[in-house]
């Protein structure tokens, strides 16, 4: 028996490694990783847009609802009063 002869499953596995085109395999892997590296930032940018779209549809539905009759549209005039303070605290306009 030859000590360097491989028989059975091991022999088939070693002969398979000789038939693999390593250049094409590594080239395809590199192209795939390039596409993934470009797609990951797009996913992170689109995710908030989709989350906000749900909220946008909710707001649109609320705006399309008819106005109920018990709501009155009164506009109050803003009051411009100046509160004068003698100490060095900030001045607040009410």
Short mmCIF file of C-alpha atoms in Angstrom, two decimals:
data_model
loop_
_atom_site.label_atom_id
_atom_site.label_comp_id
_atom_site.label_asym_id
_atom_site.label_seq_id
_atom_site.Cartn_x
_atom_site.Cartn_y
_atom_site.Cartn_z
CA UNK A 1 0.00 0.00 0.00
CA UNK A 2 1.29 3.41 -0.93
CA UNK A 3 1.60 5.67 2.13
CA UNK A 4 0.68 8.74 0.08
CA UNK A 5 -2.50 7.44 -1.50
CA UNK A 6 -5.67 8.87 -0.06
CA UNK A 7 -8.69 6.68 -0.15
CA UNK A 8 -12.33 7.22 0.58
CA UNK A 9 -13.78 10.57 1.64
CA UNK A 10 -10.42 12.21 2.33
CA UNK A 11 -9.24 11.46 -1.20
CA UNK A 12 -12.40 12.94 -2.70
CA UNK A 13 -12.07 16.08 -0.56
CA UNK A 14 -8.48 16.66 -1.57
CA UNK A 15 -9.25 16.15 -5.25
CA UNK A 16 -12.11 18.64 -4.92
CA UNK A 17 -9.73 21.36 -3.69
CA UNK A 18 -7.74 20.97 -6.89
CA UNK A 19 -10.80 21.63 -9.06
CA UNK A 20 -11.94 24.81 -7.26
CA UNK A 21 -11.14 27.99 -9.16
CA UNK A 22 -9.86 30.02 -6.22
CA UNK A 23 -9.43 33.21 -8.26
CA UNK A 24 -13.07 33.26 -9.34
CA UNK A 25 -14.26 32.37 -5.82
CA UNK A 26 -12.26 35.15 -4.16
CA UNK A 27 -13.24 37.62 -6.89
CA UNK A 28 -16.93 36.85 -6.38
CA UNK A 29 -16.55 37.14 -2.62
CA UNK A 30 -14.88 40.52 -2.99
CA UNK A 31 -17.69 41.82 -5.21
CA UNK A 32 -20.31 40.56 -2.74
CA UNK A 33 -18.61 42.26 0.19
CA UNK A 34 -18.38 45.48 -1.82
CA UNK A 35 -22.14 45.46 -2.42
CA UNK A 36 -22.79 44.75 1.27
CA UNK A 37 -20.50 47.62 2.32
CA UNK A 38 -22.51 49.96 0.09
CA UNK A 39 -25.89 48.65 1.25
CA UNK A 40 -25.32 48.93 5.00
CA UNK A 41 -25.24 52.78 5.10
CA UNK A 42 -28.34 52.90 2.89
CA UNK A 43 -30.21 50.70 5.37
CA UNK A 44 -29.23 53.00 8.23
CA UNK A 45 -30.43 56.05 6.27
CA UNK A 46 -33.75 54.55 5.15
CA UNK A 47 -34.75 53.13 8.55
CA UNK A 48 -35.65 56.52 10.13
CA UNK A 49 -37.52 57.55 6.98
CA UNK A 50 -39.75 54.47 7.22
CA UNK A 51 -40.29 55.09 10.93
CA UNK A 52 -41.31 58.69 10.24
CA UNK A 53 -43.59 57.63 7.39
CA UNK A 54 -45.81 55.77 9.87
CA UNK A 55 -46.16 58.95 11.91
CA UNK A 56 -46.80 60.99 8.77
CA UNK A 57 -49.72 58.74 7.80
CA UNK A 58 -51.18 59.06 11.29
CA UNK A 59 -51.00 62.86 11.06
CA UNK A 60 -52.58 62.82 7.60
CA UNK A 61 -55.47 60.70 8.89
CA UNK A 62 -56.09 63.08 11.77
CA UNK A 63 -56.05 66.09 9.46
CA UNK A 64 -58.57 64.44 7.11
CA UNK A 65 -61.09 63.85 9.90
CA UNK A 66 -64.00 66.29 9.96
CA UNK A 67 -63.92 69.04 12.57
CA UNK A 68 -66.35 68.41 15.41
CA UNK A 69 -68.96 71.09 16.15
CA UNK A 70 -68.02 71.54 19.82
CA UNK A 71 -64.64 73.03 18.95
CA UNK A 72 -64.66 76.80 18.60
CA UNK A 73 -62.09 78.68 16.64
CA UNK A 74 -61.27 81.68 18.80
CA UNK A 75 -58.12 83.63 18.33
CA UNK A 76 -56.91 85.48 21.36
CA UNK A 77 -54.89 88.64 21.03
CA UNK A 78 -51.39 88.36 22.48
CA UNK A 79 -50.81 90.54 25.48
CA UNK A 80 -47.61 92.57 25.40
CA UNK A 81 -46.77 93.43 28.97
CA UNK A 82 -43.27 94.05 30.19
CA UNK A 83 -42.42 92.98 33.69
CA UNK A 84 -39.86 95.40 35.06
CA UNK A 85 -37.54 94.09 37.66
CA UNK A 86 -35.11 96.17 39.73
CA UNK A 87 -32.62 93.39 40.44
CA UNK A 88 -30.18 91.88 37.94
CA UNK A 89 -32.39 88.92 37.01
CA UNK A 90 -33.49 88.43 33.40
CA UNK A 91 -36.51 90.27 31.99
CA UNK A 92 -39.44 88.09 30.94
CA UNK A 93 -41.99 89.29 28.40
CA UNK A 94 -45.49 87.99 28.98
#
